PDB file of C-alpha atoms in Angstrom:
ATOM      1  CA  ASP A   1    -104.145-133.647  13.098  1.00  0.00           C
ATOM      2  CA  ILE A   2    -102.920-130.171  13.988  1.00  0.00           C
ATOM      3  CA  GLN A   3    -104.760-127.449  12.094  1.00  0.00           C
ATOM      4  CA  MET A   4    -102.854-124.340  11.040  1.00  0.00           C
ATOM      5  CA  THR A   5    -104.806-121.156  10.406  1.00  0.00           C
ATOM      6  CA  GLN A   6    -103.265-118.114   8.772  1.00  0.00           C
ATOM      7  CA  SER A   7    -104.605-114.594   8.682  1.00  0.00           C
ATOM      8  CA  PRO A   8    -105.266-112.734   6.622  1.00  0.00           C
ATOM      9  CA  SER A   9    -105.826-114.954   3.568  1.00  0.00           C
ATOM     10  CA  SER A  10    -104.706-112.083   1.394  1.00  0.00           C
ATOM     11  CA  LEU A  11    -103.505-108.548   1.754  1.00  0.00           C
ATOM     12  CA  SER A  12    -102.619-105.606  -0.429  1.00  0.00           C
ATOM     13  CA  ALA A  13     -99.568-103.568   0.413  1.00  0.00           C
ATOM     14  CA  SER A  14     -97.166-101.095  -1.117  1.00  0.00           C
ATOM     15  CA  VAL A  15     -93.433-101.269  -1.558  1.00  0.00           C
ATOM     16  CA  GLY A  16     -91.830-100.151   1.687  1.00  0.00           C
ATOM     17  CA  ASP A  17     -94.757-101.191   3.886  1.00  0.00           C
ATOM     18  CA  ARG A  18     -94.336-103.272   7.004  1.00  0.00           C
ATOM     19  CA  VAL A  19     -96.344-106.474   6.642  1.00  0.00           C
ATOM     20  CA  THR A  20     -97.330-108.956   9.343  1.00  0.00           C
ATOM     21  CA  ILE A  21     -98.890-112.381   8.797  1.00  0.00           C
ATOM     22  CA  THR A  22    -100.151-114.489  11.662  1.00  0.00           C
ATOM     23  CA  CYS A  23    -100.419-118.240  12.040  1.00  0.00           C
ATOM     24  CA  ARG A  24    -102.298-120.081  14.762  1.00  0.00           C
ATOM     25  CA  ALA A  25    -102.003-123.765  15.602  1.00  0.00           C
ATOM     26  CA  SER A  26    -104.926-125.794  16.939  1.00  0.00           C
ATOM     27  CA  GLN A  27    -102.703-127.036  19.779  1.00  0.00           C
ATOM     28  CA  SER A  28     -99.312-126.157  21.163  1.00  0.00           C
ATOM     29  CA  ILE A  29     -96.464-126.904  18.756  1.00  0.00           C
ATOM     30  CA  SER A  30     -93.654-125.385  20.843  1.00  0.00           C
ATOM     31  CA  SER A  31     -91.355-123.739  18.271  1.00  0.00           C
ATOM     32  CA  TYR A  32     -91.814-126.319  15.509  1.00  0.00           C
ATOM     33  CA  LEU A  33     -93.049-123.730  13.052  1.00  0.00           C
ATOM     34  CA  ASN A  34     -91.648-122.860   9.631  1.00  0.00           C
ATOM     35  CA  TRP A  35     -92.456-120.203   7.038  1.00  0.00           C
ATOM     36  CA  TYR A  36     -92.229-120.547   3.257  1.00  0.00           C
ATOM     37  CA  GLN A  37     -92.564-118.169   0.331  1.00  0.00           C
ATOM     38  CA  GLN A  38     -93.998-119.344  -2.962  1.00  0.00           C
ATOM     39  CA  LYS A  39     -94.126-117.426  -6.221  1.00  0.00           C
ATOM     40  CA  PRO A  40     -96.451-118.450  -9.074  1.00  0.00           C
ATOM     41  CA  GLY A  41     -95.252-121.528 -10.915  1.00  0.00           C
ATOM     42  CA  LYS A  42     -92.316-122.020  -8.558  1.00  0.00           C
ATOM     43  CA  ALA A  43     -91.496-124.331  -5.695  1.00  0.00           C
ATOM     44  CA  PRO A  44     -91.817-123.010  -2.150  1.00  0.00           C
ATOM     45  CA  LYS A  45     -88.726-121.556  -0.530  1.00  0.00           C
ATOM     46  CA  LEU A  46     -87.881-121.869   3.160  1.00  0.00           C
ATOM     47  CA  LEU A  47     -87.635-118.488   4.879  1.00  0.00           C
ATOM     48  CA  ILE A  48     -87.783-119.211   8.600  1.00  0.00           C
ATOM     49  CA  TYR A  49     -87.370-122.424  10.594  1.00  0.00           C
ATOM     50  CA  ALA A  50     -87.888-123.188  14.264  1.00  0.00           C
ATOM     51  CA  ALA A  51     -90.250-120.211  14.605  1.00  0.00           C
ATOM     52  CA  SER A  52     -87.603-117.507  14.419  1.00  0.00           C
ATOM     53  CA  SER A  53     -84.403-118.716  12.743  1.00  0.00           C
ATOM     54  CA  LEU A  54     -83.622-117.100   9.412  1.00  0.00           C
ATOM     55  CA  GLN A  55     -82.678-119.580   6.694  1.00  0.00           C
ATOM     56  CA  SER A  56     -79.302-118.960   5.099  1.00  0.00           C
ATOM     57  CA  GLY A  57     -79.480-116.459   2.248  1.00  0.00           C
ATOM     58  CA  VAL A  58     -82.848-114.988   3.248  1.00  0.00           C
ATOM     59  CA  PRO A  59     -82.845-111.177   3.564  1.00  0.00           C
ATOM     60  CA  SER A  60     -82.889-109.772   7.075  1.00  0.00           C
ATOM     61  CA  ARG A  61     -86.099-107.814   6.393  1.00  0.00           C
ATOM     62  CA  PHE A  62     -87.845-111.127   7.098  1.00  0.00           C
ATOM     63  CA  SER A  63     -88.308-111.967  10.759  1.00  0.00           C
ATOM     64  CA  ALA A  64     -90.617-114.179  12.755  1.00  0.00           C
ATOM     65  CA  SER A  65     -91.577-114.892  16.316  1.00  0.00           C
ATOM     66  CA  GLY A  66     -93.887-116.930  18.489  1.00  0.00           C
ATOM     67  CA  SER A  67     -94.194-120.189  20.356  1.00  0.00           C
ATOM     68  CA  GLY A  68     -96.950-122.457  21.520  1.00  0.00           C
ATOM     69  CA  THR A  69     -99.941-121.695  19.332  1.00  0.00           C
ATOM     70  CA  ASP A  70     -99.414-118.154  18.003  1.00  0.00           C
ATOM     71  CA  PHE A  71     -96.798-117.083  15.484  1.00  0.00           C
ATOM     72  CA  THR A  72     -96.055-114.105  13.258  1.00  0.00           C
ATOM     73  CA  LEU A  73     -94.017-113.447  10.143  1.00  0.00           C
ATOM     74  CA  THR A  74     -92.979-109.844   9.541  1.00  0.00           C
ATOM     75  CA  ILE A  75     -91.532-108.224   6.461  1.00  0.00           C
ATOM     76  CA  SER A  76     -90.061-104.955   7.690  1.00  0.00           C
ATOM     77  CA  SER A  77     -90.010-103.130   4.340  1.00  0.00           C
ATOM     78  CA  LEU A  78     -91.804-104.870   1.502  1.00  0.00           C
ATOM     79  CA  GLN A  79     -89.800-105.166  -1.701  1.00  0.00           C
ATOM     80  CA  PRO A  80     -91.118-105.861  -5.224  1.00  0.00           C
ATOM     81  CA  GLU A  81     -89.740-109.408  -5.118  1.00  0.00           C
ATOM     82  CA  ASP A  82     -91.691-110.152  -1.918  1.00  0.00           C
ATOM     83  CA  PHE A  83     -95.070-110.250  -3.612  1.00  0.00           C
ATOM     84  CA  ALA A  84     -95.906-113.934  -3.241  1.00  0.00           C
ATOM     85  CA  THR A  85     -97.890-116.402  -1.167  1.00  0.00           C
ATOM     86  CA  TYR A  86     -96.624-117.259   2.298  1.00  0.00           C
ATOM     87  CA  TYR A  87     -97.301-120.497   4.156  1.00  0.00           C
ATOM     88  CA  CYS A  88     -96.706-121.524   7.730  1.00  0.00           C
ATOM     89  CA  GLN A  89     -96.105-125.206   8.489  1.00  0.00           C
ATOM     90  CA  GLN A  90     -95.842-127.190  11.707  1.00  0.00           C
ATOM     91  CA  SER A  91     -93.347-129.983  12.208  1.00  0.00           C
ATOM     92  CA  TYR A  92     -94.336-130.848  15.785  1.00  0.00           C
ATOM     93  CA  SER A  93     -96.194-134.020  14.871  1.00  0.00           C
ATOM     94  CA  ASN A  94     -97.165-136.146  11.879  1.00  0.00           C
ATOM     95  CA  PRO A  95     -98.886-135.338   9.654  1.00  0.00           C
ATOM     96  CA  TRP A  96     -96.907-132.147   9.108  1.00  0.00           C
ATOM     97  CA  THR A  97     -99.513-129.579   8.122  1.00  0.00           C
ATOM     98  CA  PHE A  98     -99.527-126.215   6.367  1.00  0.00           C
ATOM     99  CA  GLY A  99    -101.601-123.129   6.778  1.00  0.00           C
ATOM    100  CA  GLN A 100    -103.871-122.217   3.882  1.00  0.00           C
ATOM    101  CA  GLY A 101    -101.536-119.470   2.703  1.00  0.00           C
ATOM    102  CA  THR A 102    -101.480-115.674   2.679  1.00  0.00           C
ATOM    103  CA  LYS A 103    -101.249-113.973  -0.690  1.00  0.00           C
ATOM    104  CA  VAL A 104     -99.388-110.657  -0.581  1.00  0.00           C
ATOM    105  CA  GLU A 105    -100.435-108.486  -3.508  1.00  0.00           C
ATOM    106  CA  ILE A 106     -99.410-105.093  -4.802  1.00  0.00           C
ATOM    107  CA  LYS A 107    -101.641-102.203  -3.744  1.00  0.00           C
TER     108      LYS A 107
ATOM    109  CA  GLU B   1     -75.441-126.601  -5.357  1.00  0.00           C
ATOM    110  CA  VAL B   2     -78.345-128.662  -4.046  1.00  0.00           C
ATOM    111  CA  GLN B   3     -80.589-130.013  -6.780  1.00  0.00           C
ATOM    112  CA  LEU B   4     -83.740-132.081  -6.547  1.00  0.00           C
ATOM    113  CA  VAL B   5     -85.234-133.099  -9.880  1.00  0.00           C
ATOM    114  CA  GLU B   6     -88.588-134.865 -10.015  1.00  0.00           C
ATOM    115  CA  SER B   7     -89.810-136.979 -12.906  1.00  0.00           C
ATOM    116  CA  GLY B   8     -92.501-139.499 -13.697  1.00  0.00           C
ATOM    117  CA  GLY B   9     -95.586-137.333 -13.678  1.00  0.00           C
ATOM    118  CA  GLY B  10     -98.212-137.385 -16.394  1.00  0.00           C
ATOM    119  CA  LEU B  11    -101.810-138.143 -17.274  1.00  0.00           C
ATOM    120  CA  VAL B  12    -103.291-141.316 -15.799  1.00  0.00           C
ATOM    121  CA  GLN B  13    -106.802-142.702 -15.620  1.00  0.00           C
ATOM    122  CA  PRO B  14    -108.616-143.078 -12.300  1.00  0.00           C
ATOM    123  CA  GLY B  15    -107.537-146.320 -10.675  1.00  0.00           C
ATOM    124  CA  GLY B  16    -104.186-146.272 -12.441  1.00  0.00           C
ATOM    125  CA  SER B  17    -100.651-146.132 -11.123  1.00  0.00           C
ATOM    126  CA  LEU B  18     -97.618-143.904 -11.464  1.00  0.00           C
ATOM    127  CA  ARG B  19     -94.127-143.961  -9.967  1.00  0.00           C
ATOM    128  CA  LEU B  20     -92.503-140.632  -9.264  1.00  0.00           C
ATOM    129  CA  SER B  21     -88.750-140.253  -8.926  1.00  0.00           C
ATOM    130  CA  CYS B  22     -86.597-137.534  -7.415  1.00  0.00           C
ATOM    131  CA  ALA B  23     -82.896-137.365  -8.230  1.00  0.00           C
ATOM    132  CA  ALA B  24     -80.829-135.589  -5.602  1.00  0.00           C
ATOM    133  CA  SER B  25     -77.412-134.005  -5.909  1.00  0.00           C
ATOM    134  CA  GLY B  26     -75.225-131.445  -4.177  1.00  0.00           C
ATOM    135  CA  PHE B  27     -75.713-132.774  -0.643  1.00  0.00           C
ATOM    136  CA  THR B  28     -75.313-135.997   1.312  1.00  0.00           C
ATOM    137  CA  PHE B  29     -78.665-137.531   0.439  1.00  0.00           C
ATOM    138  CA  SER B  30     -78.269-140.524   2.753  1.00  0.00           C
ATOM    139  CA  ARG B  31     -78.129-138.299   5.848  1.00  0.00           C
ATOM    140  CA  HIS B  32     -81.494-136.612   5.352  1.00  0.00           C
ATOM    141  CA  TRP B  33     -85.121-137.411   5.854  1.00  0.00           C
ATOM    142  CA  MET B  34     -87.008-136.799   2.606  1.00  0.00           C
ATOM    143  CA  SER B  35     -90.618-135.936   1.855  1.00  0.00           C
ATOM    144  CA  TRP B  36     -93.153-135.632  -0.913  1.00  0.00           C
ATOM    145  CA  VAL B  37     -95.400-132.560  -0.790  1.00  0.00           C
ATOM    146  CA  ARG B  38     -98.195-131.888  -3.262  1.00  0.00           C
ATOM    147  CA  GLN B  39    -100.196-128.905  -4.429  1.00  0.00           C
ATOM    148  CA  ALA B  40    -103.498-129.268  -6.244  1.00  0.00           C
ATOM    149  CA  PRO B  41    -104.151-126.676  -8.965  1.00  0.00           C
ATOM    150  CA  GLY B  42    -104.816-123.294  -7.367  1.00  0.00           C
ATOM    151  CA  LYS B  43    -104.669-124.773  -3.849  1.00  0.00           C
ATOM    152  CA  GLY B  44    -102.300-124.853  -0.911  1.00  0.00           C
ATOM    153  CA  LEU B  45     -99.541-127.238   0.071  1.00  0.00           C
ATOM    154  CA  GLU B  46    -100.131-130.704   1.496  1.00  0.00           C
ATOM    155  CA  TRP B  47     -97.459-132.974   2.906  1.00  0.00           C
ATOM    156  CA  VAL B  48     -97.912-136.485   1.476  1.00  0.00           C
ATOM    157  CA  ALA B  49     -95.256-138.817   2.849  1.00  0.00           C
ATOM    158  CA  ASN B  50     -91.776-138.972   4.286  1.00  0.00           C
ATOM    159  CA  VAL B  51     -89.017-141.485   4.884  1.00  0.00           C
ATOM    160  CA  ASN B  52     -86.028-141.490   7.177  1.00  0.00           C
ATOM    161  CA  GLN B  53     -82.434-142.099   6.220  1.00  0.00           C
ATOM    162  CA  ASP B  54     -82.501-145.917   6.212  1.00  0.00           C
ATOM    163  CA  GLU B  55     -86.204-146.455   5.408  1.00  0.00           C
ATOM    164  CA  SER B  56     -86.890-147.774   8.918  1.00  0.00           C
ATOM    165  CA  GLU B  57     -89.478-145.022   9.406  1.00  0.00           C
ATOM    166  CA  LYS B  58     -92.099-144.006   6.895  1.00  0.00           C
ATOM    167  CA  TYR B  59     -95.189-141.872   7.384  1.00  0.00           C
ATOM    168  CA  SER B  60     -97.969-140.685   5.134  1.00  0.00           C
ATOM    169  CA  VAL B  61    -101.098-138.591   5.253  1.00  0.00           C
ATOM    170  CA  ASP B  62    -104.291-140.560   5.871  1.00  0.00           C
ATOM    171  CA  SER B  63    -105.736-139.817   2.432  1.00  0.00           C
ATOM    172  CA  VAL B  64    -102.977-141.810   0.683  1.00  0.00           C
ATOM    173  CA  LYS B  65    -102.414-144.594   3.212  1.00  0.00           C
ATOM    174  CA  GLY B  66    -102.623-147.996   1.561  1.00  0.00           C
ATOM    175  CA  ARG B  67    -102.297-146.446  -1.914  1.00  0.00           C
ATOM    176  CA  PHE B  68     -98.973-144.548  -1.950  1.00  0.00           C
ATOM    177  CA  THR B  69     -95.588-145.905  -0.892  1.00  0.00           C
ATOM    178  CA  VAL B  70     -92.474-143.824  -0.375  1.00  0.00           C
ATOM    179  CA  SER B  71     -89.041-145.366  -0.779  1.00  0.00           C
ATOM    180  CA  ARG B  72     -85.464-144.367  -1.456  1.00  0.00           C
ATOM    181  CA  ASP B  73     -82.225-145.685  -2.908  1.00  0.00           C
ATOM    182  CA  ASN B  74     -79.291-144.065  -1.142  1.00  0.00           C
ATOM    183  CA  ALA B  75     -76.796-145.652  -3.537  1.00  0.00           C
ATOM    184  CA  LYS B  76     -78.491-143.805  -6.399  1.00  0.00           C
ATOM    185  CA  ASN B  77     -79.381-140.639  -4.438  1.00  0.00           C
ATOM    186  CA  SER B  78     -83.003-141.140  -5.371  1.00  0.00           C
ATOM    187  CA  LEU B  79     -86.408-140.836  -3.746  1.00  0.00           C
ATOM    188  CA  PHE B  80     -89.524-142.522  -5.078  1.00  0.00           C
ATOM    189  CA  LEU B  81     -93.288-142.369  -4.667  1.00  0.00           C
ATOM    190  CA  GLN B  82     -95.289-145.328  -5.915  1.00  0.00           C
ATOM    191  CA  MET B  83     -98.877-144.182  -6.398  1.00  0.00           C
ATOM    192  CA  ASN B  84    -101.601-146.795  -6.920  1.00  0.00           C
ATOM    193  CA  SER B  85    -105.389-146.588  -7.145  1.00  0.00           C
ATOM    194  CA  LEU B  86    -105.136-142.957  -8.206  1.00  0.00           C
ATOM    195  CA  ARG B  87    -108.131-140.709  -7.791  1.00  0.00           C
ATOM    196  CA  ALA B  88    -109.116-137.370  -9.337  1.00  0.00           C
ATOM    197  CA  GLU B  89    -108.318-135.677  -6.030  1.00  0.00           C
ATOM    198  CA  ASP B  90    -104.686-136.806  -6.329  1.00  0.00           C
ATOM    199  CA  THR B  91    -104.250-134.395  -9.250  1.00  0.00           C
ATOM    200  CA  ALA B  92    -101.468-132.042  -8.188  1.00  0.00           C
ATOM    201  CA  VAL B  93     -97.912-130.922  -8.641  1.00  0.00           C
ATOM    202  CA  TYR B  94     -95.760-133.247  -6.561  1.00  0.00           C
ATOM    203  CA  TYR B  95     -92.594-131.864  -5.021  1.00  0.00           C
ATOM    204  CA  CYS B  96     -89.813-133.738  -3.329  1.00  0.00           C
ATOM    205  CA  ALA B  97     -88.162-131.933  -0.444  1.00  0.00           C
ATOM    206  CA  SER B  98     -85.263-132.554   1.881  1.00  0.00           C
ATOM    207  CA  HIS B  99     -85.451-132.104   5.646  1.00  0.00           C
ATOM    208  CA  GLU B 100     -83.173-130.051   7.843  1.00  0.00           C
ATOM    209  CA  ASN B 101     -83.961-128.605  11.280  1.00  0.00           C
ATOM    210  CA  TYR B 102     -87.485-130.082  11.073  1.00  0.00           C
ATOM    211  CA  ALA B 103     -88.213-128.037   7.957  1.00  0.00           C
ATOM    212  CA  PHE B 104     -88.292-128.579   4.195  1.00  0.00           C
ATOM    213  CA  ASP B 105     -85.052-126.818   3.326  1.00  0.00           C
ATOM    214  CA  PHE B 106     -84.742-127.648  -0.365  1.00  0.00           C
ATOM    215  CA  TRP B 107     -87.435-128.403  -2.929  1.00  0.00           C
ATOM    216  CA  GLY B 108     -87.498-129.745  -6.439  1.00  0.00           C
ATOM    217  CA  GLN B 109     -89.293-127.976  -9.275  1.00  0.00           C
ATOM    218  CA  GLY B 110     -92.216-130.388  -9.108  1.00  0.00           C
ATOM    219  CA  THR B 111     -93.862-132.850 -11.467  1.00  0.00           C
ATOM    220  CA  LEU B 112     -97.527-132.654 -12.473  1.00  0.00           C
ATOM    221  CA  VAL B 113     -99.785-135.644 -11.970  1.00  0.00           C
ATOM    222  CA  THR B 114    -103.190-135.454 -13.640  1.00  0.00           C
ATOM    223  CA  VAL B 115    -105.778-138.133 -12.875  1.00  0.00           C
ATOM    224  CA  SER B 116    -108.551-137.991 -15.428  1.00  0.00           C
ATOM    225  CA  SER B 117    -110.440-140.177 -17.853  1.00  0.00           C
TER     226      SER B 117
END
């Protein structure tokens, strides 16, 4: 199975900050990498698919890049509604696996 | 508007069975792969099983192989997860999710399965 490792596991940031989350795969997954946002008690929401494609309706302050084994999600200017947990997920091979999550908290 | 609505969760004893359902609307269900994803209390996300459009391909995570079976009824726009021989570690919120571009593009609100005596 492909292991996905996110860093950091949590971070504290202020509104307006630029935030970067990284995700590393245990083997190359090309660009089969997706990012999700999850708020407490809610279902995850797709933000980014295929490593860098913004899902319809997602604000442009979210961007992502990477290929192979190393990927990043960037929030250019953190907004109050962005405080949540973020997960990366690979769809290169079964079983599709998720990172452990990065919790973005208010500083 | 895309809607995925799960049902069938509840409290079950270890070794018991449950059948989860997911009712889909707002999109052409029969054209999409579908998955079940679960989340144990306070934990991360774990993909459980998926099925292709005509049920000719099905996959599941090793921890549920031989116990869980995914199926679908395209005529009724419904996805199912038959869960047998349930264990405490299967306790989780179970989400159904549709696939697009090799990602889970839409999710249901989830249904809680609690395995406890």
